[in-house]
Amino acid sequence: MIYGIGTDICDVRRIRASLERHGERFAARVLADAELATWRQRSARWPERGVRYLATRFSAKEAFSKAIGLGMVMPMTWRSCEVANLPSGQPTIALHGALKDWFEARALSVHLSLTDESDYAASFCVVEVKER
């Protein structure tokens, strides 16, 4: 059974402007530790790739927060929600701390799709109640 659906579109130019204004502090506020390490690597090799990486993660977390119906209200936080990849490369959400406990207590699972193109990053998220 579907618990919730969320979608988000993010203007990559807005993320770029936030990075220019706030530097790495902005990325550190939005990204979990593993994501931040990946962002640093990508940004060092090709800065634009780092911007797009951050924009897709920002968009995915917004879509997820909408799908679970919390928005950015505790226990949902930027850093407790991590965009990861399954061994197949498929994107997924890895949760930490109180958000993980909240999610598991409701027996939920997540499906995530993300994309970016020129000036925009977009994400679509479906959260389901697992069959018990």
Short mmCIF file of N, CA and C in Angstrom, two decimals:
data_model
loop_
_atom_site.label_atom_id
_atom_site.label_comp_id
_atom_site.label_asym_id
_atom_site.label_seq_id
_atom_site.Cartn_x
_atom_site.Cartn_y
_atom_site.Cartn_z
N MET A 1 0.84 -1.17 0.00
CA MET A 1 0.00 0.00 0.00
C MET A 1 0.89 1.25 0.00
N ILE A 2 0.53 2.22 -0.79
CA ILE A 2 1.32 3.46 -0.85
C ILE A 2 1.04 4.30 0.39
N TYR A 3 2.11 4.71 1.04
CA TYR A 3 2.05 5.58 2.22
C TYR A 3 2.07 7.04 1.79
N GLY A 4 2.92 7.33 0.79
CA GLY A 4 3.01 8.70 0.30
C GLY A 4 3.86 8.81 -0.95
N ILE A 5 3.65 9.88 -1.69
CA ILE A 5 4.40 10.17 -2.91
C ILE A 5 4.94 11.59 -2.81
N GLY A 6 6.18 11.76 -3.22
CA GLY A 6 6.77 13.10 -3.21
C GLY A 6 7.56 13.35 -4.47
N THR A 7 7.55 14.57 -4.92
CA THR A 7 8.35 14.96 -6.07
C THR A 7 8.95 16.33 -5.80
N ASP A 8 10.07 16.60 -6.45
CA ASP A 8 10.71 17.90 -6.28
C ASP A 8 11.53 18.22 -7.52
N ILE A 9 11.54 19.47 -7.88
CA ILE A 9 12.43 19.96 -8.93
C ILE A 9 13.26 21.09 -8.32
N CYS A 10 14.53 21.06 -8.59
CA CYS A 10 15.47 21.99 -7.97
C CYS A 10 16.24 22.72 -9.08
N ASP A 11 16.32 24.00 -8.95
CA ASP A 11 17.08 24.81 -9.90
C ASP A 11 18.56 24.73 -9.53
N VAL A 12 19.35 24.11 -10.38
CA VAL A 12 20.78 23.92 -10.12
C VAL A 12 21.46 25.28 -9.91
N ARG A 13 20.99 26.30 -10.60
CA ARG A 13 21.58 27.64 -10.45
C ARG A 13 21.41 28.16 -9.02
N ARG A 14 20.29 27.82 -8.39
CA ARG A 14 20.06 28.22 -7.00
C ARG A 14 21.05 27.53 -6.05
N ILE A 15 21.31 26.26 -6.30
CA ILE A 15 22.28 25.51 -5.49
C ILE A 15 23.68 26.10 -5.70
N ARG A 16 24.01 26.41 -6.94
CA ARG A 16 25.32 27.01 -7.24
C ARG A 16 25.47 28.34 -6.49
N ALA A 17 24.43 29.16 -6.50
CA ALA A 17 24.46 30.46 -5.81
C ALA A 17 24.63 30.27 -4.30
N SER A 18 23.96 29.27 -3.73
CA SER A 18 24.11 29.00 -2.29
C SER A 18 25.52 28.55 -1.97
N LEU A 19 26.11 27.75 -2.84
CA LEU A 19 27.50 27.34 -2.63
C LEU A 19 28.45 28.53 -2.72
N GLU A 20 28.18 29.43 -3.65
CA GLU A 20 29.03 30.62 -3.79
C GLU A 20 28.91 31.52 -2.56
N ARG A 21 27.71 31.63 -2.00
CA ARG A 21 27.48 32.47 -0.82
C ARG A 21 28.03 31.85 0.46
N HIS A 22 27.77 30.54 0.64
CA HIS A 22 28.06 29.90 1.93
C HIS A 22 29.19 28.88 1.89
N GLY A 23 29.68 28.56 0.70
CA GLY A 23 30.78 27.61 0.59
C GLY A 23 30.40 26.22 1.08
N GLU A 24 31.39 25.52 1.57
CA GLU A 24 31.21 24.14 1.99
C GLU A 24 30.21 24.00 3.14
N ARG A 25 29.99 25.06 3.91
CA ARG A 25 29.01 25.00 5.00
C ARG A 25 27.64 24.60 4.49
N PHE A 26 27.27 25.09 3.31
CA PHE A 26 25.98 24.74 2.73
C PHE A 26 25.91 23.25 2.43
N ALA A 27 26.94 22.72 1.79
CA ALA A 27 26.97 21.30 1.47
C ALA A 27 26.96 20.47 2.75
N ALA A 28 27.71 20.88 3.76
CA ALA A 28 27.79 20.14 5.02
C ALA A 28 26.46 20.15 5.77
N ARG A 29 25.64 21.14 5.53
CA ARG A 29 24.32 21.22 6.17
C ARG A 29 23.33 20.25 5.51
N VAL A 30 23.48 20.04 4.22
CA VAL A 30 22.53 19.23 3.45
C VAL A 30 22.94 17.77 3.34
N LEU A 31 24.23 17.49 3.25
CA LEU A 31 24.72 16.15 2.95
C LEU A 31 25.13 15.38 4.20
N ALA A 32 24.83 14.08 4.20
CA ALA A 32 25.32 13.17 5.24
C ALA A 32 26.83 12.96 5.00
N ASP A 33 27.52 12.38 5.96
CA ASP A 33 28.97 12.26 5.89
C ASP A 33 29.48 11.58 4.60
N ALA A 34 28.89 10.44 4.23
CA ALA A 34 29.33 9.74 3.01
C ALA A 34 29.05 10.58 1.76
N GLU A 35 27.92 11.25 1.73
CA GLU A 35 27.58 12.12 0.60
C GLU A 35 28.56 13.29 0.51
N LEU A 36 28.92 13.85 1.66
CA LEU A 36 29.84 14.98 1.69
C LEU A 36 31.20 14.58 1.14
N ALA A 37 31.65 13.38 1.48
CA ALA A 37 32.94 12.88 0.95
C ALA A 37 32.88 12.74 -0.57
N THR A 38 31.77 12.20 -1.08
CA THR A 38 31.60 12.06 -2.53
C THR A 38 31.54 13.43 -3.19
N TRP A 39 30.80 14.36 -2.58
CA TRP A 39 30.69 15.72 -3.13
C TRP A 39 32.07 16.37 -3.23
N ARG A 40 32.88 16.21 -2.20
CA ARG A 40 34.23 16.81 -2.22
C ARG A 40 35.07 16.22 -3.35
N GLN A 41 35.00 14.90 -3.53
CA GLN A 41 35.76 14.26 -4.61
C GLN A 41 35.30 14.75 -5.98
N ARG A 42 34.01 14.78 -6.19
CA ARG A 42 33.48 15.21 -7.49
C ARG A 42 33.78 16.69 -7.74
N SER A 43 33.65 17.50 -6.72
CA SER A 43 33.90 18.93 -6.86
C SER A 43 35.36 19.22 -7.18
N ALA A 44 36.26 18.42 -6.60
CA ALA A 44 37.69 18.62 -6.85
C ALA A 44 38.05 18.30 -8.30
N ARG A 45 37.44 17.27 -8.86
CA ARG A 45 37.74 16.87 -10.24
C ARG A 45 37.04 17.76 -11.26
N TRP A 46 35.79 18.10 -10.98
CA TRP A 46 34.99 18.87 -11.93
C TRP A 46 33.91 19.60 -11.12
N PRO A 47 34.14 20.87 -10.79
CA PRO A 47 33.23 21.61 -9.91
C PRO A 47 31.75 21.54 -10.32
N GLU A 48 31.47 21.59 -11.60
CA GLU A 48 30.07 21.55 -12.03
C GLU A 48 29.42 20.22 -11.68
N ARG A 49 30.19 19.15 -11.73
CA ARG A 49 29.66 17.84 -11.36
C ARG A 49 29.30 17.82 -9.87
N GLY A 50 30.10 18.49 -9.06
CA GLY A 50 29.80 18.60 -7.63
C GLY A 50 28.51 19.36 -7.38
N VAL A 51 28.29 20.43 -8.14
CA VAL A 51 27.07 21.22 -7.99
C VAL A 51 25.85 20.36 -8.33
N ARG A 52 25.92 19.62 -9.42
CA ARG A 52 24.81 18.76 -9.84
C ARG A 52 24.55 17.65 -8.82
N TYR A 53 25.63 17.09 -8.28
CA TYR A 53 25.50 16.05 -7.26
C TYR A 53 24.73 16.62 -6.06
N LEU A 54 25.11 17.79 -5.60
CA LEU A 54 24.44 18.41 -4.46
C LEU A 54 22.98 18.72 -4.80
N ALA A 55 22.72 19.21 -5.99
CA ALA A 55 21.34 19.54 -6.40
C ALA A 55 20.46 18.30 -6.44
N THR A 56 20.96 17.17 -6.94
CA THR A 56 20.14 15.97 -6.99
C THR A 56 19.86 15.45 -5.59
N ARG A 57 20.83 15.54 -4.69
CA ARG A 57 20.62 15.09 -3.30
C ARG A 57 19.62 16.00 -2.59
N PHE A 58 19.75 17.29 -2.82
CA PHE A 58 18.80 18.25 -2.24
C PHE A 58 17.38 17.92 -2.71
N SER A 59 17.22 17.72 -3.99
CA SER A 59 15.92 17.40 -4.57
C SER A 59 15.37 16.09 -4.03
N ALA A 60 16.21 15.06 -3.95
CA ALA A 60 15.77 13.75 -3.47
C ALA A 60 15.29 13.82 -2.02
N LYS A 61 16.00 14.57 -1.20
CA LYS A 61 15.62 14.68 0.21
C LYS A 61 14.32 15.46 0.36
N GLU A 62 14.12 16.47 -0.46
CA GLU A 62 12.85 17.20 -0.46
C GLU A 62 11.71 16.27 -0.87
N ALA A 63 11.90 15.49 -1.94
CA ALA A 63 10.86 14.57 -2.39
C ALA A 63 10.55 13.52 -1.32
N PHE A 64 11.58 12.99 -0.67
CA PHE A 64 11.39 12.01 0.38
C PHE A 64 10.62 12.62 1.56
N SER A 65 10.98 13.83 1.95
CA SER A 65 10.30 14.46 3.08
C SER A 65 8.81 14.67 2.79
N LYS A 66 8.49 14.93 1.53
CA LYS A 66 7.09 15.08 1.13
C LYS A 66 6.38 13.72 1.14
N ALA A 67 7.07 12.69 0.66
CA ALA A 67 6.46 11.34 0.60
C ALA A 67 6.15 10.80 1.98
N ILE A 68 6.96 11.12 2.98
CA ILE A 68 6.67 10.62 4.33
C ILE A 68 5.74 11.56 5.09
N GLY A 69 5.43 12.69 4.49
CA GLY A 69 4.44 13.60 5.06
C GLY A 69 4.94 14.49 6.18
N LEU A 70 6.25 14.58 6.36
CA LEU A 70 6.79 15.39 7.45
C LEU A 70 7.32 16.74 6.99
N GLY A 71 7.72 16.84 5.73
CA GLY A 71 8.48 18.02 5.34
C GLY A 71 9.79 18.01 6.11
N MET A 72 10.37 19.16 6.34
CA MET A 72 11.63 19.22 7.09
C MET A 72 11.36 19.49 8.57
N VAL A 73 10.62 18.56 9.18
CA VAL A 73 10.28 18.64 10.60
C VAL A 73 10.78 17.35 11.26
N MET A 74 11.31 17.48 12.46
CA MET A 74 11.85 16.32 13.17
C MET A 74 10.86 15.17 13.15
N PRO A 75 11.32 13.95 12.96
CA PRO A 75 12.72 13.55 12.95
C PRO A 75 13.42 13.69 11.59
N MET A 76 12.73 14.27 10.60
CA MET A 76 13.34 14.45 9.27
C MET A 76 14.34 15.60 9.32
N THR A 77 15.59 15.28 9.02
CA THR A 77 16.63 16.30 8.89
C THR A 77 17.43 16.00 7.63
N TRP A 78 18.08 17.01 7.12
CA TRP A 78 18.90 16.83 5.92
C TRP A 78 19.91 15.70 6.09
N ARG A 79 20.63 15.70 7.20
CA ARG A 79 21.75 14.78 7.38
C ARG A 79 21.32 13.38 7.84
N SER A 80 20.08 13.23 8.33
CA SER A 80 19.61 11.90 8.73
C SER A 80 19.06 11.12 7.55
N CYS A 81 18.96 11.76 6.42
CA CYS A 81 18.45 11.16 5.18
C CYS A 81 19.59 11.20 4.16
N GLU A 82 20.03 10.03 3.75
CA GLU A 82 21.18 9.93 2.83
C GLU A 82 20.76 9.26 1.53
N VAL A 83 21.13 9.84 0.42
CA VAL A 83 20.88 9.21 -0.88
C VAL A 83 22.07 8.29 -1.14
N ALA A 84 21.77 7.01 -1.30
CA ALA A 84 22.81 6.00 -1.52
C ALA A 84 22.46 5.23 -2.79
N ASN A 85 23.30 4.29 -3.13
CA ASN A 85 23.05 3.45 -4.30
C ASN A 85 23.09 1.99 -3.91
N LEU A 86 22.16 1.22 -4.45
CA LEU A 86 22.18 -0.23 -4.29
C LEU A 86 23.32 -0.77 -5.15
N PRO A 87 23.73 -2.03 -4.96
CA PRO A 87 24.80 -2.60 -5.79
C PRO A 87 24.53 -2.48 -7.29
N SER A 88 23.26 -2.46 -7.68
CA SER A 88 22.90 -2.34 -9.10
C SER A 88 23.11 -0.91 -9.62
N GLY A 89 23.32 0.04 -8.70
CA GLY A 89 23.43 1.45 -9.09
C GLY A 89 22.15 2.22 -8.87
N GLN A 90 21.05 1.51 -8.61
CA GLN A 90 19.76 2.16 -8.38
C GLN A 90 19.84 3.03 -7.13
N PRO A 91 19.33 4.27 -7.22
CA PRO A 91 19.36 5.13 -6.03
C PRO A 91 18.35 4.67 -4.99
N THR A 92 18.69 4.91 -3.74
CA THR A 92 17.80 4.58 -2.64
C THR A 92 18.06 5.58 -1.51
N ILE A 93 17.31 5.45 -0.46
CA ILE A 93 17.47 6.31 0.71
C ILE A 93 17.97 5.45 1.86
N ALA A 94 19.04 5.90 2.52
CA ALA A 94 19.54 5.29 3.75
C ALA A 94 19.25 6.27 4.88
N LEU A 95 18.66 5.78 5.93
CA LEU A 95 18.26 6.66 7.03
C LEU A 95 19.12 6.43 8.26
N HIS A 96 19.19 7.44 9.10
CA HIS A 96 20.01 7.39 10.30
C HIS A 96 19.25 7.94 11.50
N GLY A 97 19.62 7.47 12.68
CA GLY A 97 19.12 8.03 13.93
C GLY A 97 17.61 7.92 14.10
N ALA A 98 17.03 8.99 14.65
CA ALA A 98 15.60 9.01 14.98
C ALA A 98 14.73 8.83 13.74
N LEU A 99 15.17 9.33 12.60
CA LEU A 99 14.39 9.16 11.37
C LEU A 99 14.33 7.69 10.96
N LYS A 100 15.44 6.99 11.09
CA LYS A 100 15.46 5.56 10.78
C LYS A 100 14.49 4.82 11.70
N ASP A 101 14.52 5.13 12.99
CA ASP A 101 13.61 4.49 13.96
C ASP A 101 12.15 4.78 13.60
N TRP A 102 11.85 6.04 13.26
CA TRP A 102 10.50 6.45 12.90
C TRP A 102 10.01 5.67 11.67
N PHE A 103 10.87 5.58 10.65
CA PHE A 103 10.55 4.91 9.39
C PHE A 103 10.32 3.42 9.60
N GLU A 104 11.22 2.78 10.35
CA GLU A 104 11.12 1.34 10.59
C GLU A 104 9.91 1.00 11.46
N ALA A 105 9.56 1.87 12.41
CA ALA A 105 8.40 1.63 13.27
C ALA A 105 7.11 1.58 12.46
N ARG A 106 7.09 2.21 11.33
CA ARG A 106 5.91 2.23 10.47
C ARG A 106 6.00 1.19 9.35
N ALA A 107 7.08 0.39 9.36
CA ALA A 107 7.29 -0.68 8.36
C ALA A 107 7.21 -0.13 6.94
N LEU A 108 7.98 0.93 6.68
CA LEU A 108 7.95 1.58 5.37
C LEU A 108 9.13 1.16 4.51
N SER A 109 8.96 1.27 3.22
CA SER A 109 10.05 1.08 2.25
C SER A 109 9.97 2.23 1.25
N VAL A 110 11.07 2.45 0.53
CA VAL A 110 11.14 3.62 -0.35
C VAL A 110 11.63 3.24 -1.74
N HIS A 111 11.11 3.94 -2.73
CA HIS A 111 11.55 3.85 -4.13
C HIS A 111 11.88 5.27 -4.56
N LEU A 112 13.04 5.43 -5.20
CA LEU A 112 13.52 6.77 -5.53
C LEU A 112 14.03 6.82 -6.96
N SER A 113 13.71 7.89 -7.64
CA SER A 113 14.26 8.16 -8.97
C SER A 113 14.74 9.60 -8.99
N LEU A 114 15.93 9.84 -9.55
CA LEU A 114 16.43 11.21 -9.66
C LEU A 114 17.12 11.41 -11.00
N THR A 115 17.11 12.68 -11.42
CA THR A 115 17.71 13.04 -12.70
C THR A 115 18.14 14.49 -12.66
N ASP A 116 19.06 14.83 -13.55
CA ASP A 116 19.41 16.25 -13.71
C ASP A 116 19.65 16.52 -15.17
N GLU A 117 19.35 17.75 -15.55
CA GLU A 117 19.50 18.18 -16.93
C GLU A 117 19.76 19.67 -16.94
N SER A 118 20.87 20.10 -17.45
CA SER A 118 21.26 21.51 -17.53
C SER A 118 21.01 22.25 -16.23
N ASP A 119 19.89 22.97 -16.16
CA ASP A 119 19.63 23.85 -15.04
C ASP A 119 18.75 23.25 -13.94
N TYR A 120 18.32 22.00 -14.10
CA TYR A 120 17.39 21.44 -13.13
C TYR A 120 17.77 20.03 -12.68
N ALA A 121 17.44 19.73 -11.43
CA ALA A 121 17.52 18.38 -10.89
C ALA A 121 16.11 18.04 -10.41
N ALA A 122 15.68 16.81 -10.65
CA ALA A 122 14.33 16.41 -10.27
C ALA A 122 14.37 15.04 -9.60
N SER A 123 13.43 14.84 -8.70
CA SER A 123 13.34 13.57 -7.98
C SER A 123 11.88 13.18 -7.80
N PHE A 124 11.67 11.88 -7.77
CA PHE A 124 10.36 11.31 -7.54
C PHE A 124 10.52 10.20 -6.52
N CYS A 125 9.69 10.18 -5.50
CA CYS A 125 9.83 9.23 -4.40
C CYS A 125 8.47 8.63 -4.06
N VAL A 126 8.45 7.31 -3.92
CA VAL A 126 7.26 6.60 -3.47
C VAL A 126 7.62 5.85 -2.20
N VAL A 127 6.83 6.04 -1.17
CA VAL A 127 7.02 5.32 0.09
C VAL A 127 5.85 4.39 0.27
N GLU A 128 6.15 3.13 0.55
CA GLU A 128 5.13 2.11 0.72
C GLU A 128 5.17 1.53 2.13
N VAL A 129 4.03 0.99 2.54
CA VAL A 129 3.97 0.22 3.77
C VAL A 129 4.28 -1.22 3.37
N LYS A 130 5.29 -1.81 4.02
CA LYS A 130 5.67 -3.20 3.72
C LYS A 130 4.56 -4.15 4.17
N GLU A 131 4.39 -5.21 3.41
CA GLU A 131 3.44 -6.25 3.83
C GLU A 131 4.07 -7.00 4.97
N ARG A 132 3.28 -7.25 5.99
CA ARG A 132 3.80 -7.98 7.18
C ARG A 132 3.37 -9.41 7.17
#
